[in-house]
mmCIF file of C-alpha atoms in Angstrom:
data_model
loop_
_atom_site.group_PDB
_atom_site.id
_atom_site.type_symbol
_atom_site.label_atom_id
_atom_site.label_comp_id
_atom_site.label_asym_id
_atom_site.label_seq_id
_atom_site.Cartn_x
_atom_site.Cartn_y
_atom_site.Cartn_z
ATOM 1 C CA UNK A 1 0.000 0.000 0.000
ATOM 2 C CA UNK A 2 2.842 2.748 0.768
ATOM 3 C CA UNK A 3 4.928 1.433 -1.916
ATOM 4 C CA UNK A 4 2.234 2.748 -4.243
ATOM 5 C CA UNK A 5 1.098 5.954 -2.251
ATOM 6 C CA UNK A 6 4.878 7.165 -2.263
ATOM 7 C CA UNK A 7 5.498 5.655 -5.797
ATOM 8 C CA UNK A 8 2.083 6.735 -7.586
ATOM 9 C CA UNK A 9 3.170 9.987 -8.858
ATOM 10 C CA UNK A 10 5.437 9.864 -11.804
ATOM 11 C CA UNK A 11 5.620 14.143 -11.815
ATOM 12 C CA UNK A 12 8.482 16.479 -11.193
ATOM 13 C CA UNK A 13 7.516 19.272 -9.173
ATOM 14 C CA UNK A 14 6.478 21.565 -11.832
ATOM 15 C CA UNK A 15 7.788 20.105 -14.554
ATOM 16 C CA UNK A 16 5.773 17.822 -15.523
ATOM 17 C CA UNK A 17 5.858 13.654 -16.456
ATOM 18 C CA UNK A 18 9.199 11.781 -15.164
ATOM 19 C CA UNK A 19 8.876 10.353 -18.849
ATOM 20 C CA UNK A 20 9.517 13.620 -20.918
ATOM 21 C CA UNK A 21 13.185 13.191 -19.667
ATOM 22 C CA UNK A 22 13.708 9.415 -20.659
ATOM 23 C CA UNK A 23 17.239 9.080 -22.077
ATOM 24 C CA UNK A 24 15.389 8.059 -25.511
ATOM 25 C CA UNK A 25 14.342 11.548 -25.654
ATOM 26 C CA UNK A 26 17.610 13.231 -24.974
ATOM 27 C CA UNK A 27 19.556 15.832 -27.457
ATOM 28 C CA UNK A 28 23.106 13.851 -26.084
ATOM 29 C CA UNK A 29 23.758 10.673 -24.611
ATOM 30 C CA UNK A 30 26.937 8.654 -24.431
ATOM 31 C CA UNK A 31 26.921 4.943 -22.916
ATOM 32 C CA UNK A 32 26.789 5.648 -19.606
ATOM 33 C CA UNK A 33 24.192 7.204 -19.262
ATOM 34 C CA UNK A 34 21.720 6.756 -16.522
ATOM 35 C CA UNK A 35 18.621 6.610 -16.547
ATOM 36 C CA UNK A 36 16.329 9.118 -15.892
ATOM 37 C CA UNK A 37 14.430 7.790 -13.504
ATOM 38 C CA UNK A 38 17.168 6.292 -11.279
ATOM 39 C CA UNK A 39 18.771 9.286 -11.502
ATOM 40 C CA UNK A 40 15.690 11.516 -9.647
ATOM 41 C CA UNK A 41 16.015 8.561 -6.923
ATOM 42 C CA UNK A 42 19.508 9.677 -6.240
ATOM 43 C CA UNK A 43 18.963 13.194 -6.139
ATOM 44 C CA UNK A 44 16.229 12.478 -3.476
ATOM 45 C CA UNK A 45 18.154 10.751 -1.538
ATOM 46 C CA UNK A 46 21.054 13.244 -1.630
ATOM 47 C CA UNK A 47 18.788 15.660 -0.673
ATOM 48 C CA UNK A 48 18.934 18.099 -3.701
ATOM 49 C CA UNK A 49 16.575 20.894 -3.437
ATOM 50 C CA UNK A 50 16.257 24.925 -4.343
ATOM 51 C CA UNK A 51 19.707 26.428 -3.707
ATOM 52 C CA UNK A 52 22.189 23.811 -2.913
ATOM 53 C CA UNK A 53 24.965 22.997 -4.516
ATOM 54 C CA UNK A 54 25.145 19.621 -6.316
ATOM 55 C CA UNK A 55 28.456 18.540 -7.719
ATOM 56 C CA UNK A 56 29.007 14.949 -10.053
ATOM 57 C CA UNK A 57 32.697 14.476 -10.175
ATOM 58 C CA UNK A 58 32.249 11.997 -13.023
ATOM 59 C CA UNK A 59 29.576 14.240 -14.739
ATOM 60 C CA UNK A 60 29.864 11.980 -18.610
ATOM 61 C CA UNK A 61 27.068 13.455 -20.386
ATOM 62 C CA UNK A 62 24.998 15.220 -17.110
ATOM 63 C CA UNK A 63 22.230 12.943 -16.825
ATOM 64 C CA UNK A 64 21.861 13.197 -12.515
ATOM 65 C CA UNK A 65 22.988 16.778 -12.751
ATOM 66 C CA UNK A 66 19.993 17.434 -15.179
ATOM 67 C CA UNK A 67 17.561 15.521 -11.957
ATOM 68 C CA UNK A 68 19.962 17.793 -9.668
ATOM 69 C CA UNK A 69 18.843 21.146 -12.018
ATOM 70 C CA UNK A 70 15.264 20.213 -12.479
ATOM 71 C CA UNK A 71 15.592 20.546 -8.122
ATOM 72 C CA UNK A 72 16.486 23.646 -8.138
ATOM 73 C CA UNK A 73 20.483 23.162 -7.488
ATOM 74 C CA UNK A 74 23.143 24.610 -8.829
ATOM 75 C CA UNK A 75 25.304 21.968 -10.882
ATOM 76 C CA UNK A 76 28.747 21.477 -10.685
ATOM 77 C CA UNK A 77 30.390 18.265 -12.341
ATOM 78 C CA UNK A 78 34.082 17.499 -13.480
ATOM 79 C CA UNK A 79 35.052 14.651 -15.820
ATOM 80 C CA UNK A 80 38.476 12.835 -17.047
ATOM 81 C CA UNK A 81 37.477 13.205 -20.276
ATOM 82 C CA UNK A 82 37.271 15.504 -22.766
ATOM 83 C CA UNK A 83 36.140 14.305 -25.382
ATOM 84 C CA UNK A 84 32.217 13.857 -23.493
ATOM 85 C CA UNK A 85 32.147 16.981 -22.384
ATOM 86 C CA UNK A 86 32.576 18.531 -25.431
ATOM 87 C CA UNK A 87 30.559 16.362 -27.152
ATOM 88 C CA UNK A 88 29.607 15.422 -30.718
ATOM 89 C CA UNK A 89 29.205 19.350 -31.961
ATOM 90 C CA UNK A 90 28.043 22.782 -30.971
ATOM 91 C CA UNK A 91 24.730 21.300 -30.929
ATOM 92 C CA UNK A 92 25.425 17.624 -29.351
ATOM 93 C CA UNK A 93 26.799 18.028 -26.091
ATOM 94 C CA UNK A 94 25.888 18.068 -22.091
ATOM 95 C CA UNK A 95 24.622 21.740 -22.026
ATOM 96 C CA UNK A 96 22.112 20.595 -25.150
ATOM 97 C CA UNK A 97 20.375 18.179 -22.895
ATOM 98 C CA UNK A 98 20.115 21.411 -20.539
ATOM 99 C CA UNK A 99 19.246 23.957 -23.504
ATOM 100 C CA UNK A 100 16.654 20.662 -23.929
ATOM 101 C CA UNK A 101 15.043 21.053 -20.620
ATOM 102 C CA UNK A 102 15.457 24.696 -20.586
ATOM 103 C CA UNK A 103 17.969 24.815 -17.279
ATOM 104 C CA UNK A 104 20.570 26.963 -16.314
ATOM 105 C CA UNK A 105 23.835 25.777 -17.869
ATOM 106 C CA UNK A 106 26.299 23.750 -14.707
ATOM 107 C CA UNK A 107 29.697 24.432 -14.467
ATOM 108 C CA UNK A 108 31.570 21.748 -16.053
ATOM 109 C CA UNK A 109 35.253 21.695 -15.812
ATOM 110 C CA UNK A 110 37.586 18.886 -16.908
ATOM 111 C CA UNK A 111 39.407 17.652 -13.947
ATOM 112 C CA UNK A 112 40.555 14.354 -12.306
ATOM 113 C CA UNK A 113 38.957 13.391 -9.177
ATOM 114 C CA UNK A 114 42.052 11.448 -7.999
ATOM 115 C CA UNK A 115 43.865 14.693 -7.279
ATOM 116 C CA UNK A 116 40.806 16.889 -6.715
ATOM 117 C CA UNK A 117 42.787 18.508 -4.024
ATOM 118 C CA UNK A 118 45.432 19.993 -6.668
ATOM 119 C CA UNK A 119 42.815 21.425 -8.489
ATOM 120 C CA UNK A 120 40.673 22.681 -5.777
ATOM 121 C CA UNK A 121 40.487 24.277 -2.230
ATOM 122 C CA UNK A 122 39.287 20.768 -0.115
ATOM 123 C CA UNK A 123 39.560 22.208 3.081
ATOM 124 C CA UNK A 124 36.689 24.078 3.305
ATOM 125 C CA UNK A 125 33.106 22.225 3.139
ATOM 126 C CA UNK A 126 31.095 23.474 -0.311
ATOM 127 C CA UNK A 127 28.856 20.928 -1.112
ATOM 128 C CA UNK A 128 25.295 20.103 0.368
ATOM 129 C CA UNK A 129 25.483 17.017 -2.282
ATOM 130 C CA UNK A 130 27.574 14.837 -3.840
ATOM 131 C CA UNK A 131 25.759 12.772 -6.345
ATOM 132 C CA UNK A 132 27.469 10.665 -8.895
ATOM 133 C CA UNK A 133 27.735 6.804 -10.959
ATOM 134 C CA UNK A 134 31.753 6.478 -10.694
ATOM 135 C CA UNK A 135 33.185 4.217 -13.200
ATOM 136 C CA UNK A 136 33.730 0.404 -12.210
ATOM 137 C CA UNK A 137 35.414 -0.504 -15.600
ATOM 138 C CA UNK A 138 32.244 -2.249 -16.833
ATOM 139 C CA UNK A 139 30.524 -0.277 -19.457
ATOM 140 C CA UNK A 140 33.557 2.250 -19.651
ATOM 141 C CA UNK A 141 37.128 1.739 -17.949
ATOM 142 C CA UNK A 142 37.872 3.645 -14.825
ATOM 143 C CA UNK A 143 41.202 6.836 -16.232
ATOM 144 C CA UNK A 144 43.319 8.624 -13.576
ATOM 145 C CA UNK A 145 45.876 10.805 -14.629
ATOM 146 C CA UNK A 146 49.219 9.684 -15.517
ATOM 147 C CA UNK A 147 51.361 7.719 -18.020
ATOM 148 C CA UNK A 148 51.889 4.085 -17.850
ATOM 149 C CA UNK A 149 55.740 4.210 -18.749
ATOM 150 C CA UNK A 150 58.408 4.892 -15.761
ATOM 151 C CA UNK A 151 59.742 8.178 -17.411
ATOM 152 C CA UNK A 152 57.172 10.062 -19.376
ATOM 153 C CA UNK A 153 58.273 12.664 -21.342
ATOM 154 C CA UNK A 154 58.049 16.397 -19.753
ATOM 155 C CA UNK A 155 55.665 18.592 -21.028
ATOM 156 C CA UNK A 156 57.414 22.092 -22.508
ATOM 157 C CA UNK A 157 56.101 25.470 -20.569
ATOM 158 C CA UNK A 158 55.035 26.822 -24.127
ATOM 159 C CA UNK A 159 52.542 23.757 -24.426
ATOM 160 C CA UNK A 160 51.020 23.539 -20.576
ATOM 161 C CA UNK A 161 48.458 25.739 -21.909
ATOM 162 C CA UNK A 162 46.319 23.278 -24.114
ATOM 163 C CA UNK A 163 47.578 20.137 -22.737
ATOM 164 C CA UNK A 164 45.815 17.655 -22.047
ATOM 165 C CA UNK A 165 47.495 15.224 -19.938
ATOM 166 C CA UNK A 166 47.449 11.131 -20.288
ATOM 167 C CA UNK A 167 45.565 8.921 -18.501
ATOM 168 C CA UNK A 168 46.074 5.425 -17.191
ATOM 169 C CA UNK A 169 43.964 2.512 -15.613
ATOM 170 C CA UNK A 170 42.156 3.330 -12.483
ATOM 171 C CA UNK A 171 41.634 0.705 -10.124
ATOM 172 C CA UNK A 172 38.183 0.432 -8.568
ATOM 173 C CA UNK A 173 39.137 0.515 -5.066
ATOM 174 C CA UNK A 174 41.067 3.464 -5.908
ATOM 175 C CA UNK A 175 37.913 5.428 -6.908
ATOM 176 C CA UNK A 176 36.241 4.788 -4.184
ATOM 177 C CA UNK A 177 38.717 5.628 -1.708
ATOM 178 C CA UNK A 178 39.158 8.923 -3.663
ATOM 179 C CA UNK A 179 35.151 9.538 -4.021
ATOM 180 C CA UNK A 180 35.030 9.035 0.108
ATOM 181 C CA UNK A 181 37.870 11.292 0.604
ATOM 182 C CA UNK A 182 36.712 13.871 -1.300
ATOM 183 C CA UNK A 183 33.298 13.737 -0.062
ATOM 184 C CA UNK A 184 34.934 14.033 3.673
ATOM 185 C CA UNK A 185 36.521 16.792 2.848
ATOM 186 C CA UNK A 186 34.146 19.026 0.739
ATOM 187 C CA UNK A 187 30.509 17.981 1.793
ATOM 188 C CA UNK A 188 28.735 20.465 4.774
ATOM 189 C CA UNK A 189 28.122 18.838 7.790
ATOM 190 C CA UNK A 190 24.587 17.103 7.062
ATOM 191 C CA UNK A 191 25.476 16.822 3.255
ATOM 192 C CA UNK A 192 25.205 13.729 1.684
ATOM 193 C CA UNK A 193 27.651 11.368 -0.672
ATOM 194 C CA UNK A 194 24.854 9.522 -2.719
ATOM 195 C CA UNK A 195 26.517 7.069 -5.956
ATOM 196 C CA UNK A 196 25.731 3.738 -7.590
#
């Protein structure tokens, strides 16, 4: 009986039918993905709502920041890899699914959640959510930055500007311990680490 009194309603507050944002109607997708629908579970459970701040540190193409946006929250999200947050074209990438939906555009920066504390202060608590699918090395192998031989080349100070730096396996354990840390370090007291 509660299972279908709390699961009935298939709206998002004001936005209408959970089913308008199925991936099969998205402007970008890549193949991970996730789904819609699990994606609003996560954001409920992370406690997303009207001015937080939501951050995916292994954004792909935005699908939970999209459930994070259509909360209210503003979206930040980092990824390893270019190439999906860029996207196809002008037209095909992550802020298209937002243009799609008509939210406000996150802040996407390319960055390496291994060494999040290089990139970024992670001493002060920012985050009221931390909502995220990190890669197991099942549908798409798990990158860290870093080159697999013993002495990679340097890079020269005339080409630090537009480099974009190699990437190596990423071992699963690795992730995680590097997800909790960060989330220790840069969630509010109260905020909540919510990933698949």
């Amino acid at each position: 009986y509660f299972g279908r009194v709390l699961g009935g309603s298939r709206n998002v507050k004001g936005r209408g039918d959970i089913d308008q944002y199925s991936l099969k109607k998205r402007a970008y997708l890549g193949p991970t993905s996730m789904d819609a629908e699990l994606s609003f579970v996560m954001t409920n459970l992370g406690q997303v709502k009207k001015g937080t701040i939501a951050f995916d540190p292994f954004v792909g193409t935005g699908s939970i920041l999209i459930s994070c946006a259509l909360r209210g929250a503003f979206c930040f999200g980092t990824d390893i890899d270019t190439r999906v947050l860029k996207g196809r074209s002008e037209e095909e990438n992550v802020y298209s699914n937002f243009r799609q939906f008509n939210l406000p555009r996150p802040e996407l920066v390319r960055s390496d959640n291994a060494i999040y504390h290089r990139h970024y202060r992670s001493d002060t608590p920012l985050y009221q959510s931390i909502v995220c699918d990190p890669p197991y090395g099942i549908r798409a192998g798990a990158r860290t930055t870093g080159s697999r031989r013993a002495n990679p080349k340097p890079i020269l100070d005339e080409h630090r500007h537009d480099h974009i730096p190699q990437t190596k396996p990423y071992n699963v354990s690795d992730v995680m311990s590097d997800l909790l840390d960060v989330a220790a370090r840069t969630l509010v007291m109260g905020g909540r680490l919510v990933y698949i």
